[in-house]
mmCIF file of C-alpha atoms in Angstrom:
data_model
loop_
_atom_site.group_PDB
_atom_site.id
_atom_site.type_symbol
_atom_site.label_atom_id
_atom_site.label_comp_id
_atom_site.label_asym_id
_atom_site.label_seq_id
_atom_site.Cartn_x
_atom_site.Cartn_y
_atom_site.Cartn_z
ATOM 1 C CA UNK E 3 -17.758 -37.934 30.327
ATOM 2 C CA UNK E 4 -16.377 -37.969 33.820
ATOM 3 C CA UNK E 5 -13.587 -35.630 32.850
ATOM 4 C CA UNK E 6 -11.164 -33.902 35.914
ATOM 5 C CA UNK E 7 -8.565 -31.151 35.105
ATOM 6 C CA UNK E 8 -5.988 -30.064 37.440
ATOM 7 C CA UNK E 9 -2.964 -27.449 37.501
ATOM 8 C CA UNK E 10 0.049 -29.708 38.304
ATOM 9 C CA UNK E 11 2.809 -28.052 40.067
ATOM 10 C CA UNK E 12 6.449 -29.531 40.480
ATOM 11 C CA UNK E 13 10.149 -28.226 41.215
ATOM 12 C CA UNK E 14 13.138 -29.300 39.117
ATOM 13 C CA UNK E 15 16.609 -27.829 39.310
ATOM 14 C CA UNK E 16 15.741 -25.016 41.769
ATOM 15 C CA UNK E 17 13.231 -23.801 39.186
ATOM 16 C CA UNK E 18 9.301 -24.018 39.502
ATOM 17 C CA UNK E 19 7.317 -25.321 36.642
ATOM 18 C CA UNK E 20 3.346 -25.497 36.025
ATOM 19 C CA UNK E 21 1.614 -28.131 34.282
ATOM 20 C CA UNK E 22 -1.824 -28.630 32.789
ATOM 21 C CA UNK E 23 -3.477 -32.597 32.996
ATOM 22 C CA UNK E 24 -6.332 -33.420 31.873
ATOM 23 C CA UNK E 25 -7.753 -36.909 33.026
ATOM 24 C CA UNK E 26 -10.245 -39.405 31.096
ATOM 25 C CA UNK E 27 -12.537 -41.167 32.979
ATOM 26 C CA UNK E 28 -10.868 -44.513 32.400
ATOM 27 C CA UNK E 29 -8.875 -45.898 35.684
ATOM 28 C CA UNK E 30 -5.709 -46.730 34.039
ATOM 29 C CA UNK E 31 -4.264 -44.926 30.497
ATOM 30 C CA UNK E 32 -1.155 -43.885 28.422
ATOM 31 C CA UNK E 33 0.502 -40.477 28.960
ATOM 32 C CA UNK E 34 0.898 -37.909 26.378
ATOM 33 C CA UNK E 35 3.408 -35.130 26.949
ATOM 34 C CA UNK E 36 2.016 -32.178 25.160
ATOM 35 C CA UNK E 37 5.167 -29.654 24.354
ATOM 36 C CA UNK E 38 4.042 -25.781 23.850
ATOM 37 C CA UNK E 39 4.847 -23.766 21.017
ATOM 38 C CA UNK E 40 7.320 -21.102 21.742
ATOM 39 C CA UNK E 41 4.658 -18.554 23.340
ATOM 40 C CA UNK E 42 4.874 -20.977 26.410
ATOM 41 C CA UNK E 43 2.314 -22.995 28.204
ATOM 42 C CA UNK E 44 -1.115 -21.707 26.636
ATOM 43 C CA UNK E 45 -4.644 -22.126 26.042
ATOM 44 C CA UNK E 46 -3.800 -24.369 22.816
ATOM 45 C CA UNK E 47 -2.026 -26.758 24.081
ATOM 46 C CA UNK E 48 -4.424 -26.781 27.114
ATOM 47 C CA UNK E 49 -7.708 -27.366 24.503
ATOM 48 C CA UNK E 50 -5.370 -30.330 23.317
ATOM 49 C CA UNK E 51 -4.873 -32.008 26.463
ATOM 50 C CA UNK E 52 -8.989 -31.940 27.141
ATOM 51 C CA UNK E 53 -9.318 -33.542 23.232
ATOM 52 C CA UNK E 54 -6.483 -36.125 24.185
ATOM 53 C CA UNK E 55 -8.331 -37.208 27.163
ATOM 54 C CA UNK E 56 -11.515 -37.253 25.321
ATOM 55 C CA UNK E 57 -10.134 -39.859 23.339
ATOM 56 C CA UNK E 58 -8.875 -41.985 26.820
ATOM 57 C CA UNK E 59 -5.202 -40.835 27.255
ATOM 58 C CA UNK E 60 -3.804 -38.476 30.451
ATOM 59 C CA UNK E 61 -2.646 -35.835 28.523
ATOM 60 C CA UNK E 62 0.124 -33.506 30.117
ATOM 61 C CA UNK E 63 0.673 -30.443 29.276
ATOM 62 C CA UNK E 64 3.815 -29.163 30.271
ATOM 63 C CA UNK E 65 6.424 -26.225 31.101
ATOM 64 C CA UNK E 66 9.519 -25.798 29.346
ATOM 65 C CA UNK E 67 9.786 -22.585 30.751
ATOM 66 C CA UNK E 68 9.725 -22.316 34.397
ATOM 67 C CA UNK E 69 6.780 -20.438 36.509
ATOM 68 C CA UNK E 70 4.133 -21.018 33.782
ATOM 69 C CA UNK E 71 5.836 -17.992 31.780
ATOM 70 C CA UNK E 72 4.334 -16.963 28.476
ATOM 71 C CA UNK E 73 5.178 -14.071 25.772
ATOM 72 C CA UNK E 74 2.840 -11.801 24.324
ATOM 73 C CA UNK E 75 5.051 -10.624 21.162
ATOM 74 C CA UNK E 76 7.443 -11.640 18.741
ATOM 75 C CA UNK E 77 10.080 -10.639 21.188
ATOM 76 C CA UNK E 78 9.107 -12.311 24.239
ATOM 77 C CA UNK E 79 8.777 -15.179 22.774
ATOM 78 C CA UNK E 80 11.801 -15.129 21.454
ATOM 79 C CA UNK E 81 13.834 -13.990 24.318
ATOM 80 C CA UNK E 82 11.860 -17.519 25.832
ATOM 81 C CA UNK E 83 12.403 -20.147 23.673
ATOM 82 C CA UNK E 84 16.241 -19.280 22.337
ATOM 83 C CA UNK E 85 18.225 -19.968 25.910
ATOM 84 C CA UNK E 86 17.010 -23.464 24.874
ATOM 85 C CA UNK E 87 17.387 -23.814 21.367
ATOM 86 C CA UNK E 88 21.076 -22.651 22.155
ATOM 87 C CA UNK E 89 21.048 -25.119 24.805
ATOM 88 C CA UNK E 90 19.853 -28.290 24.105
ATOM 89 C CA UNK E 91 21.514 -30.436 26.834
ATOM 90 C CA UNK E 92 19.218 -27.980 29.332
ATOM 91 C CA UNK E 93 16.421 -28.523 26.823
ATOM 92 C CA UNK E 94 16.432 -32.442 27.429
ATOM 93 C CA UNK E 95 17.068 -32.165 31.091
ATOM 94 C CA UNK E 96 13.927 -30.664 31.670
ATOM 95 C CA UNK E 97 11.720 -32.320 29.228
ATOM 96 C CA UNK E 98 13.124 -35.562 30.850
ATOM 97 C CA UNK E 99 12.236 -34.303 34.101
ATOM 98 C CA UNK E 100 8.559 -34.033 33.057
ATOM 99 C CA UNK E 101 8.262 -36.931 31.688
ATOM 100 C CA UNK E 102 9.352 -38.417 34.847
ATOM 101 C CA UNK E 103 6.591 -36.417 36.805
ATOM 102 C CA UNK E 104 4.115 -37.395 34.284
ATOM 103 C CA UNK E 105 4.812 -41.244 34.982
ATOM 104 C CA UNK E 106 3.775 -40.623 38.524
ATOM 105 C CA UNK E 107 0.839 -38.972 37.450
ATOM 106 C CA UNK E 108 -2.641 -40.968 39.340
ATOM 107 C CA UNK E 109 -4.342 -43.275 36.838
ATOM 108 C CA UNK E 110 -0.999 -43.121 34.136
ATOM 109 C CA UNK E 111 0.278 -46.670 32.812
ATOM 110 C CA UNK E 112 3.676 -45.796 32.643
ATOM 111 C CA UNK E 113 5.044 -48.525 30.328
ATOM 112 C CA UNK E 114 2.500 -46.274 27.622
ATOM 113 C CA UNK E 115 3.896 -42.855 26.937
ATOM 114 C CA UNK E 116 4.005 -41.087 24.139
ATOM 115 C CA UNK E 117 4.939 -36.784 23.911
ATOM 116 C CA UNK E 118 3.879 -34.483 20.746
ATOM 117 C CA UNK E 119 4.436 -30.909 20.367
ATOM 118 C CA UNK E 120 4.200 -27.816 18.269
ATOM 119 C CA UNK E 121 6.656 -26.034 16.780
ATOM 120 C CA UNK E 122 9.327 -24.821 19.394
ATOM 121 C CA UNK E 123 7.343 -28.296 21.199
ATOM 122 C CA UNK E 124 7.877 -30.497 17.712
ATOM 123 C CA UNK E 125 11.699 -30.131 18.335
ATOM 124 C CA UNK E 126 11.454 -30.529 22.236
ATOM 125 C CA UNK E 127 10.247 -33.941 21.743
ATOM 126 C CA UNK E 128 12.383 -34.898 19.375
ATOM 127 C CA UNK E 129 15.058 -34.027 21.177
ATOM 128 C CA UNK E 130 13.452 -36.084 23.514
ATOM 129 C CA UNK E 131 13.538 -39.101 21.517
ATOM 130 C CA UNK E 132 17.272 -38.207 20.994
ATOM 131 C CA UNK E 133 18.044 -38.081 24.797
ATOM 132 C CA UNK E 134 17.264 -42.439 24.158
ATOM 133 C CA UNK E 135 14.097 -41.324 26.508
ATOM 134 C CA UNK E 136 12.000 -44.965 26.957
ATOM 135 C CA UNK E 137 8.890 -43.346 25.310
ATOM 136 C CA UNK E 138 6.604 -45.592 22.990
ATOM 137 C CA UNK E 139 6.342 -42.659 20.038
ATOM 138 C CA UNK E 140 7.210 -38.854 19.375
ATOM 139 C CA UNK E 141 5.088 -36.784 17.227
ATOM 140 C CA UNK E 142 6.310 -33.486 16.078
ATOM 141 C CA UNK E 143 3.611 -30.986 14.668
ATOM 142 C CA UNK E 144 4.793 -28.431 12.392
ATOM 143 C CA UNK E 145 8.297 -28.753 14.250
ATOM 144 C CA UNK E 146 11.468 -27.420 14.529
ATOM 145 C CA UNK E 147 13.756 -29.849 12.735
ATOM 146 C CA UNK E 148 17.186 -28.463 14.070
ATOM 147 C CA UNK E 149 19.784 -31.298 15.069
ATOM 148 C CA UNK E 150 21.296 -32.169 17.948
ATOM 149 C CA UNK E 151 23.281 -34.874 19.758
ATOM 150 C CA UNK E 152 21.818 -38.457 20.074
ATOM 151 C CA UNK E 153 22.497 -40.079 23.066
ATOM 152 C CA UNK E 154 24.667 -43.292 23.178
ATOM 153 C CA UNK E 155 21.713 -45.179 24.183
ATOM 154 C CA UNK E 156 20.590 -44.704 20.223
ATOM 155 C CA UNK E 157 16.791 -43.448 19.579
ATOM 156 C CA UNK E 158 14.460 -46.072 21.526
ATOM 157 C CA UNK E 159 11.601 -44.198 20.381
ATOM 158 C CA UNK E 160 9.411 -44.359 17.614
ATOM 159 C CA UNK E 161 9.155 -41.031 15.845
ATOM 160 C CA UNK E 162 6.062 -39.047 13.466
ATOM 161 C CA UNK E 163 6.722 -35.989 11.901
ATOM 162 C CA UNK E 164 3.910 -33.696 10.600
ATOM 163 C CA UNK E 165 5.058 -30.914 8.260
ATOM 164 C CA UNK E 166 3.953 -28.456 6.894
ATOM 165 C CA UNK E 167 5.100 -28.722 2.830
ATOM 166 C CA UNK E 168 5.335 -24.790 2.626
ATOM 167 C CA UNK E 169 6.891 -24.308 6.238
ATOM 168 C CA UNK E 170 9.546 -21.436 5.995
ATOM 169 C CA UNK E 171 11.071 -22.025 9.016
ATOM 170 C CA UNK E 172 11.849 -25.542 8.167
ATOM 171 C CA UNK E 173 13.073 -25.804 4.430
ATOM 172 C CA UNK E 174 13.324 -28.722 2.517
ATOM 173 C CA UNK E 175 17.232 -28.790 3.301
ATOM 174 C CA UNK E 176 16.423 -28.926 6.837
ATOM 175 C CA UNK E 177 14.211 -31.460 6.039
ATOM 176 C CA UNK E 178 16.341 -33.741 4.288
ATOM 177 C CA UNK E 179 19.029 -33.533 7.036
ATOM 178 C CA UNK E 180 16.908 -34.376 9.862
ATOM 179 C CA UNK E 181 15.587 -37.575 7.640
ATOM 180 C CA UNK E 182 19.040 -38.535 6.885
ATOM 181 C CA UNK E 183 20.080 -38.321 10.505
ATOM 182 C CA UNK E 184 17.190 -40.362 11.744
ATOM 183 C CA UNK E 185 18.059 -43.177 9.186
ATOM 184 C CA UNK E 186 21.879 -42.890 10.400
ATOM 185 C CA UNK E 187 20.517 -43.375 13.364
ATOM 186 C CA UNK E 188 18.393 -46.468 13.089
ATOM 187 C CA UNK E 189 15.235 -44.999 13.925
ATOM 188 C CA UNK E 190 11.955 -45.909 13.760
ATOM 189 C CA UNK E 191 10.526 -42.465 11.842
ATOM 190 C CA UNK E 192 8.132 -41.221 9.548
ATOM 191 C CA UNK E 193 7.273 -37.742 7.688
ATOM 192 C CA UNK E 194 3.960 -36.718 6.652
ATOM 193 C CA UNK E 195 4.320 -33.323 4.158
ATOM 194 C CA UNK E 196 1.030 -31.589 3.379
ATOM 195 C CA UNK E 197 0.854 -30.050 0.512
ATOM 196 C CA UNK E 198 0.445 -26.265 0.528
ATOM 197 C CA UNK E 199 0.612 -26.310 4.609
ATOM 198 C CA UNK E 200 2.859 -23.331 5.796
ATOM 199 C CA UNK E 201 3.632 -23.265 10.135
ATOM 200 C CA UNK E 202 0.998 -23.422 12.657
ATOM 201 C CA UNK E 203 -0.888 -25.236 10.429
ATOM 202 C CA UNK E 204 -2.830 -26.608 13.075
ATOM 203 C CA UNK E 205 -3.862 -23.250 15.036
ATOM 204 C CA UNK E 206 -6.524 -21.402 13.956
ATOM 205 C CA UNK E 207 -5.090 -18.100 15.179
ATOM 206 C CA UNK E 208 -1.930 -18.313 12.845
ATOM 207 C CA UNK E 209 -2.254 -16.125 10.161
ATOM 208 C CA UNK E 210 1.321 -13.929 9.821
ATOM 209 C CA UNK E 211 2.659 -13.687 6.394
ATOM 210 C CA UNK E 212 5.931 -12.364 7.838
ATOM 211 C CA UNK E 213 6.461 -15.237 9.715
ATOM 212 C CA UNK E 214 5.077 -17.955 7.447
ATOM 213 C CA UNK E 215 2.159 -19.045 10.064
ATOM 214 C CA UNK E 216 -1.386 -20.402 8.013
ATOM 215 C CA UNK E 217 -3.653 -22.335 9.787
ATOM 216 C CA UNK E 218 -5.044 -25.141 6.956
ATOM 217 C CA UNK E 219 -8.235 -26.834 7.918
ATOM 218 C CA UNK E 220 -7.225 -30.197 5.824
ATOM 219 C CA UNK E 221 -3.833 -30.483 7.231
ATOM 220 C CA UNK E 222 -5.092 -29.856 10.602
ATOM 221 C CA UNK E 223 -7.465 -32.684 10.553
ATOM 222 C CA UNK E 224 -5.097 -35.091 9.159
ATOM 223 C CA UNK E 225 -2.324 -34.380 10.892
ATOM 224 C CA UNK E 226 -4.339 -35.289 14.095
ATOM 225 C CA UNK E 227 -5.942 -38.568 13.107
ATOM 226 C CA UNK E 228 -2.051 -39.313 11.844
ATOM 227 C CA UNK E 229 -1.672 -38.914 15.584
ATOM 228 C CA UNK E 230 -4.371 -41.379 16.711
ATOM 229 C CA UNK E 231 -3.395 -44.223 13.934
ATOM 230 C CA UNK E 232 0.386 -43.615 15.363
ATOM 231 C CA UNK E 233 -1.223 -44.086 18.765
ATOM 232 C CA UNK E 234 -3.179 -47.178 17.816
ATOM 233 C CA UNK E 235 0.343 -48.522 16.596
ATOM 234 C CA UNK E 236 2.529 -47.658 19.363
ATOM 235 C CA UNK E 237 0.214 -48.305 22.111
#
């Protein structure tokens, strides 16, 4: 396959972010936003832009921090990702702000674009769908399920969730708010809960019993082709 990868560089808000894209050989395709777990802008999410575009999508993957900045520990990546958990209105700003330099991206049919993420990146495009972003479908891998304020515009996008059944981080109470806010809301949404999946189900470096991270082959592979189906729906 006549594949082409390039670092994407743009400025938003007087701050610098870096982007990965990978490109499929097709002339004209749907976007995918890829949102990083909190660690920042990695390898992982890199490896899933290349599969993405394997399968005939531009796949994005972008910068929620600024400068390409990743953590290393516990702490860094804490220190990262909470300035935006505490402040979501910043959070959707920029998220909105790559998705507007990923519709301008050469090859992209931007009336087809859909965002997933991990984690910290589940919640970022949620939050995306509650901005009322004009985004086919969200899918939110092992996500962050926190609330926050849905935009007058109402939900426009169609929304996947993909939990992990055993997820610490997200408990079932979490869980049962975020469903009864999407119905409130009159979205379009769906959860998938695997069975015996804790976080970070999907990387195969996740393996912290203090934090609750298990990667789970089975879960992994389902989760994904969840994805594609949703795809083949939305697109």
């Amino acid at each position: 396959m006549n594949m082409k990868t390039e670092n994407f560089n743009y400025s938003f808000d007087e701050q610098n972010y870096s982007t990965f894209v990978a490109y499929p050989e097709n002339d004209r395709a749907p976007l995918v936003l890829i949102a990083h777990a909190w660690g920042g802008r990695d390898n992982f999410v890199e490896e899933k832009a290349i599969e993405l575009a394997k399968e005939g999508f531009v796949a994005m993957a972008i910068d929620m921090y600024g400068d390409g900045k990743q953590g290393t520990t516990i702490e860094e990546n804490q220190s990262l990702m909470t300035p935006l958990v505490e402040d979501r209105k910043k959070l959707k700003s920029i998220i909105n702000a790559a998705l507007e330099q990923g519709k301008n991206l050469e090859g992209v049919d931007s009336s087809k674009v859909a965002a997933i993420g991990y984690c910290f990146g589940g919640m970022v495009v949620l939050d995306l769908a509650r901005s009322g972003a004009d985004v086919k479908g969200v899918v939110s891998f092992h996500g962050l399920l926190m609330d926050s304020e849905i935009s007058e515009q109402g939900i426009k996008s169609k929304i996947l969730v993909l939990h992990g059944e055993r997820d610490p981080m997200v408990p079932p109470s979490m869980v049962n708010e975020f469903q009864k806010d999407m119905t409130e809301a009159g979205a379009d949404w769906q959860l998938h809960s695997y069975g015996n999946a804790y976080h970070s189900f999907t990387n195969k470096e996740a393996n912290d019993s203090n934090l609750g991270t298990q990667y789970h082959e089975a879960a992994d592979k389902r989760s994904w082709q969840s994805m594609l189906n949703f795809f083949a729906e939305i697109f």
